[in-house]
mmCIF file of C-alpha atoms in Angstrom:
data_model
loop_
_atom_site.group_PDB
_atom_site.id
_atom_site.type_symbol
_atom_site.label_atom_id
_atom_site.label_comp_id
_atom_site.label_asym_id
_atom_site.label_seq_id
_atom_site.Cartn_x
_atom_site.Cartn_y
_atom_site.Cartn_z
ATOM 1 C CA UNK B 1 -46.418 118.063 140.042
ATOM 2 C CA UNK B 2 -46.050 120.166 136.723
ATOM 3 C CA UNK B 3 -49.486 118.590 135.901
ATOM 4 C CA UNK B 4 -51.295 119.396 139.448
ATOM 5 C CA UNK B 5 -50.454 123.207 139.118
ATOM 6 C CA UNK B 6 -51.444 123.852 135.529
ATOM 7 C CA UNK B 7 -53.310 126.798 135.098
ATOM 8 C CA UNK B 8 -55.819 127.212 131.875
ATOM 9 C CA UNK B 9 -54.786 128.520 128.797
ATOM 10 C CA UNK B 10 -56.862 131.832 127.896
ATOM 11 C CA UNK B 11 -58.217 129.608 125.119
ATOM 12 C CA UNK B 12 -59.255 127.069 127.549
ATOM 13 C CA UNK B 13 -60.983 129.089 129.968
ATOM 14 C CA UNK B 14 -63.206 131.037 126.665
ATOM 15 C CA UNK B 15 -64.237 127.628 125.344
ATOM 16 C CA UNK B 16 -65.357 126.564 129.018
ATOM 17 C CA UNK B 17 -69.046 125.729 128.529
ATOM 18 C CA UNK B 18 -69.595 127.786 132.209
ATOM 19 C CA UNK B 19 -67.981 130.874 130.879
ATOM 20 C CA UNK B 20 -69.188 131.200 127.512
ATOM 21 C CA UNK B 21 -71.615 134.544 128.359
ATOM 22 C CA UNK B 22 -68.934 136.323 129.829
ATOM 23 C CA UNK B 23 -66.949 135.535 126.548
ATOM 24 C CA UNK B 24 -66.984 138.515 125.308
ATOM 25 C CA UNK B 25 -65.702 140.587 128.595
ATOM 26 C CA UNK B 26 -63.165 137.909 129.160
ATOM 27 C CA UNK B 27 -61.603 138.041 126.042
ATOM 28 C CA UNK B 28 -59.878 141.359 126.620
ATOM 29 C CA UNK B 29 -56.492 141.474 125.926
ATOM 30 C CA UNK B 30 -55.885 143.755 128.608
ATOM 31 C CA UNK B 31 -56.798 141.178 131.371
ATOM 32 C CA UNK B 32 -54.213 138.808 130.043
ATOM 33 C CA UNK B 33 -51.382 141.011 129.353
ATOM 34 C CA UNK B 34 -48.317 140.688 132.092
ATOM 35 C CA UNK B 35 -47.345 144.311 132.634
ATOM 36 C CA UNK B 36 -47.055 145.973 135.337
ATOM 37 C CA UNK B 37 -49.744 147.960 136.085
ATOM 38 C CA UNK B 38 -51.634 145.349 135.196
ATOM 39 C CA UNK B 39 -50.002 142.619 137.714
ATOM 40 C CA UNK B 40 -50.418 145.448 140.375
ATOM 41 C CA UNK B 41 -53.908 146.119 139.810
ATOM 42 C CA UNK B 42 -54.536 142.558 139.968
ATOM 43 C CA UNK B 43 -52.388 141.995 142.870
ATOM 44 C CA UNK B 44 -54.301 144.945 145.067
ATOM 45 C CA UNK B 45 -57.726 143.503 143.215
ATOM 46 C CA UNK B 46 -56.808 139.964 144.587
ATOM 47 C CA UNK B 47 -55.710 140.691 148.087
ATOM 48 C CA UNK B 48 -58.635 142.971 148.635
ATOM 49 C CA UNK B 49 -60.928 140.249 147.586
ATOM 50 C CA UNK B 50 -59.133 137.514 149.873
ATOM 51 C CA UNK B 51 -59.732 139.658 152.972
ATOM 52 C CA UNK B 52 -62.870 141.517 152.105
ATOM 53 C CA UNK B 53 -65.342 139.028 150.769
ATOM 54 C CA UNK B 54 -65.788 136.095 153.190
ATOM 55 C CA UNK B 55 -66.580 133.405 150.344
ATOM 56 C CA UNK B 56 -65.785 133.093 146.749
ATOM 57 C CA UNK B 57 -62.889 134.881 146.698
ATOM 58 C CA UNK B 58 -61.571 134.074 143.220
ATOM 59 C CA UNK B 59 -64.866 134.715 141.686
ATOM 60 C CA UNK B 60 -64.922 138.114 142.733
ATOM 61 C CA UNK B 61 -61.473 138.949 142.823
ATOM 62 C CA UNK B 62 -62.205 138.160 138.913
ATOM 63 C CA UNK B 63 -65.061 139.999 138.785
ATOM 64 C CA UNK B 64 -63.094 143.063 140.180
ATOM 65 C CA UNK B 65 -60.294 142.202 137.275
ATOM 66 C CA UNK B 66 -62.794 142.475 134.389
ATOM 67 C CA UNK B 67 -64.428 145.894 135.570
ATOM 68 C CA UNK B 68 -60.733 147.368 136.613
ATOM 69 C CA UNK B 69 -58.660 145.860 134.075
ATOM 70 C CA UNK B 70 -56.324 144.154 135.905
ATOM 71 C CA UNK B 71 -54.481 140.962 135.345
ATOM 72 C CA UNK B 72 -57.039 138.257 135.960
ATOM 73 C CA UNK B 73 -54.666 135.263 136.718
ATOM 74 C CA UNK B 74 -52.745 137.679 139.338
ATOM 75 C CA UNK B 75 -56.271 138.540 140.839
ATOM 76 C CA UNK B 76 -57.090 134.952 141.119
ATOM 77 C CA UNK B 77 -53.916 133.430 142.537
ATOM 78 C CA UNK B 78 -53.366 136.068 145.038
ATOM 79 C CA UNK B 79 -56.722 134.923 146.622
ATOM 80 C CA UNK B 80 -55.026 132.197 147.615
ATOM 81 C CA UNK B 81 -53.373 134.074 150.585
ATOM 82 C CA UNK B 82 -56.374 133.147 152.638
ATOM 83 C CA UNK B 83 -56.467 129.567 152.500
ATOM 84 C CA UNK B 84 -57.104 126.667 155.311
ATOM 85 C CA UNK B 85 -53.702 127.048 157.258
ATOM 86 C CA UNK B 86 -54.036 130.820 157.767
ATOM 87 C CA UNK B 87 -57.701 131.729 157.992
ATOM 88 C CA UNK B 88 -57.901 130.865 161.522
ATOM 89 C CA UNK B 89 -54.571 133.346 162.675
ATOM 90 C CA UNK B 90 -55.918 135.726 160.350
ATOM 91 C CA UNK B 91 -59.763 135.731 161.524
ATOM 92 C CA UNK B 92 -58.152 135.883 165.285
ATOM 93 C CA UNK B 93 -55.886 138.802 164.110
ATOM 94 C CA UNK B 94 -58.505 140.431 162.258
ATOM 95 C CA UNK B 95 -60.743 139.954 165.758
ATOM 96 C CA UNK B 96 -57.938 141.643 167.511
ATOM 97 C CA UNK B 97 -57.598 144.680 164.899
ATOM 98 C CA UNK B 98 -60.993 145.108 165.068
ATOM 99 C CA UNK B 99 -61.923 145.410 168.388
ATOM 100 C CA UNK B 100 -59.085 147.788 169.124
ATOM 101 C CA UNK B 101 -60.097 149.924 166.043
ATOM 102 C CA UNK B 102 -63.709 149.798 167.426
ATOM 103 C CA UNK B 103 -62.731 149.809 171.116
ATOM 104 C CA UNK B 104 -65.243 147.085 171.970
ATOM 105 C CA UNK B 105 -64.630 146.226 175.323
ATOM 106 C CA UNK B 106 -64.352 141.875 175.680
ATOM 107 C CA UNK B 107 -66.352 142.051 178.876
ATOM 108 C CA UNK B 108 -69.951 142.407 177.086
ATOM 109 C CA UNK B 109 -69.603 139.535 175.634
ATOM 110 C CA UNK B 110 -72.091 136.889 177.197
ATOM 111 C CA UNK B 111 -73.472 139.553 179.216
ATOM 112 C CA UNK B 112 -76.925 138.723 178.296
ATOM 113 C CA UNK B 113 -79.837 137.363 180.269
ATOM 114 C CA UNK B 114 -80.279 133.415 180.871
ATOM 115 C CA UNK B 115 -83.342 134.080 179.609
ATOM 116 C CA UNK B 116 -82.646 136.506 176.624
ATOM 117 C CA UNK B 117 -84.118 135.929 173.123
ATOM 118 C CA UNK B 118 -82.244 134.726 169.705
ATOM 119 C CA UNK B 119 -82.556 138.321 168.158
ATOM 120 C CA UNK B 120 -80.895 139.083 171.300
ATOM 121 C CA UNK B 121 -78.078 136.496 171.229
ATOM 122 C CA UNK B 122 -77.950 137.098 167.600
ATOM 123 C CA UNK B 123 -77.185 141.504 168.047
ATOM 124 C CA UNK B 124 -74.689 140.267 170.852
ATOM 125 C CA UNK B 125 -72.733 138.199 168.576
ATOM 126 C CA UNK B 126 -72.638 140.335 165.534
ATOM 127 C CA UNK B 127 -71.919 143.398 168.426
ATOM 128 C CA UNK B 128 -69.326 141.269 170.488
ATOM 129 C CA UNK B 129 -67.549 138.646 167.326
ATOM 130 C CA UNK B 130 -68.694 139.369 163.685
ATOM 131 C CA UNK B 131 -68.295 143.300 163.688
ATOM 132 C CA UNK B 132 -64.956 143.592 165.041
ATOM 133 C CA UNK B 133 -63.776 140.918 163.016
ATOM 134 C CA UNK B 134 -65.466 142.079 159.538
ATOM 135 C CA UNK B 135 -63.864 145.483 160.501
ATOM 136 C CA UNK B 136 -60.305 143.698 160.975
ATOM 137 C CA UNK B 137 -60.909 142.224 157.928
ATOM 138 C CA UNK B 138 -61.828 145.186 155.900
ATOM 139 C CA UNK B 139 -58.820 146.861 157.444
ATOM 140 C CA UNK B 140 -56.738 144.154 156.531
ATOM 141 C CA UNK B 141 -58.261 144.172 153.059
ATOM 142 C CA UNK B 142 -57.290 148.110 152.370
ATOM 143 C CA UNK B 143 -53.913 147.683 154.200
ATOM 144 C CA UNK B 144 -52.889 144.570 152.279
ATOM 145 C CA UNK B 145 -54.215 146.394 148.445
ATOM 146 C CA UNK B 146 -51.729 148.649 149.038
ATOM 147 C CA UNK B 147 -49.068 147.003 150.360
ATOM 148 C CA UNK B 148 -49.405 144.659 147.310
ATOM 149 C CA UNK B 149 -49.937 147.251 144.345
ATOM 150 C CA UNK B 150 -47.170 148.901 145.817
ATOM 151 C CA UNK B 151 -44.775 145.951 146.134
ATOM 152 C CA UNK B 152 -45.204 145.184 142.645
ATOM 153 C CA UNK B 153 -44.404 148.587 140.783
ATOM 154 C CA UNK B 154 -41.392 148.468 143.618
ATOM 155 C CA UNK B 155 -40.172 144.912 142.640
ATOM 156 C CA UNK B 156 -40.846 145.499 138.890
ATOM 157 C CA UNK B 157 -38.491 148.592 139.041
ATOM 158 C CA UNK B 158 -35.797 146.544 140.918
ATOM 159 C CA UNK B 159 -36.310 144.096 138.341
ATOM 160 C CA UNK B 160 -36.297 145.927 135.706
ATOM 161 C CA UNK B 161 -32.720 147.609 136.418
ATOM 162 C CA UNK B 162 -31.479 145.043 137.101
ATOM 163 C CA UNK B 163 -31.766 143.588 133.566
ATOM 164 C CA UNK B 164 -30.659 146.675 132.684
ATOM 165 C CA UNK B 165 -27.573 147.190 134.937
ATOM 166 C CA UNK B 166 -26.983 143.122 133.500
ATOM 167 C CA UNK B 167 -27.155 144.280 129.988
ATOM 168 C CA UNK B 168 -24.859 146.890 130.246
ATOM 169 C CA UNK B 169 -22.227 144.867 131.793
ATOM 170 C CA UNK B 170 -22.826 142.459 129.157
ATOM 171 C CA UNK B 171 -21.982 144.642 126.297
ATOM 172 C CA UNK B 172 -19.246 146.371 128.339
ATOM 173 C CA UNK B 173 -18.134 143.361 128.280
ATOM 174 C CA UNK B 174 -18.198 142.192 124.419
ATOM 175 C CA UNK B 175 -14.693 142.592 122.376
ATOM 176 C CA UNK B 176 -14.571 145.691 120.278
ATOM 177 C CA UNK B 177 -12.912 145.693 116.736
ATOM 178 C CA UNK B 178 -11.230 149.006 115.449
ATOM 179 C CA UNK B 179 -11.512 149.406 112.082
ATOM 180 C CA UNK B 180 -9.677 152.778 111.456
ATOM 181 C CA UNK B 181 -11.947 155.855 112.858
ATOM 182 C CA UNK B 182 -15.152 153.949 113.513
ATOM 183 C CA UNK B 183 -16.285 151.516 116.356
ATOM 184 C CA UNK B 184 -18.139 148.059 115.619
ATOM 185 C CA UNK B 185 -19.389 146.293 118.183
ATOM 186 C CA UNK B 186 -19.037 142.576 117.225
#
């Protein structure tokens, strides 16, 4: 299993044959780093792309990485939220979003003539199917950015006190020697 879900080294990915023009922007140290506005950027980066762009996904939600300077793994692996099993629910839901938000009303659709034209039936489904669902989508896309970037500086924190509150109770708890006015912490 360990060897199915290994992700390239930094090394790796410079030395790739494919990537070797964008060398120079990939080598940043800045798109590498784990920090936490960098995870978060690449978090919001990566969710936006997964919802947003219908097709290459991880290529642009790397591309967005590079120019913002987010975490590029992050951006990449949180593309994966649309994946097989959910696009489906999620184009339905996006459908759903969309027509509300555009108040399209589901009785146009198929409205047309027997005998109307392809540029016809072609404006009635980007009206009636497409639309409302690209809207959904770019609704979901700016709902779920933020939910992400702001679920990471939220968890880091927790995180982040909590190692502290850890450490603390960790030297509180350490024997102290006295050695006559003075304190040393063994």
């Amino acid at each position: 299993m360990k060897r199915w879900l290994r992700i390239s080294t930094r090394e790796e990915l410079l030395g790739n044959r494919w990537l070797k023009p964008f060398a120079e922007h990939l080598s940043s140290p800045l798109l590498w780093r784990w920090n936490r506005r960098g995870v978060a950027r690449g978090t919001a980066l990566g969710l936006f792309a997964a919802f947003a762009v219908p097709v290459a996904q991880t290529p642009f939600a790397a591309l967005f990485a590079v120019g913002a300077r987010a975490n590029l793994p992050v951006a990449a692996l949180a593309t994966f939220v649309t994946n097989p099993l959910t696009v489906p629910f999620i184009y339905y839901l996006a459908y759903l979003v969309g027509r509300f938000a555009l108040r399209v009303q589901s009785d146009t659709f198929f409205a047309l003539s027997p005998d109307a034209g392809a540029i016809e039936r072609a404006f009635d489904w980007i009206v009636t199917l497409a639309g409302p669902t690209y809207v959904g989508l770019l609704l979901f896309a700016a709902a779920s950015a933020a939910i992400g970037y702001l679920a990471v500086h939220l968890g880091w924190r927790m995180w982040v006190r909590q190692r502290w509150k850890r450490r603390k109770k960790q030297r509180a708890a350490r024997p102290v020697v006295r050695n006559g006015a003075s304190r040393i912490e063994v």
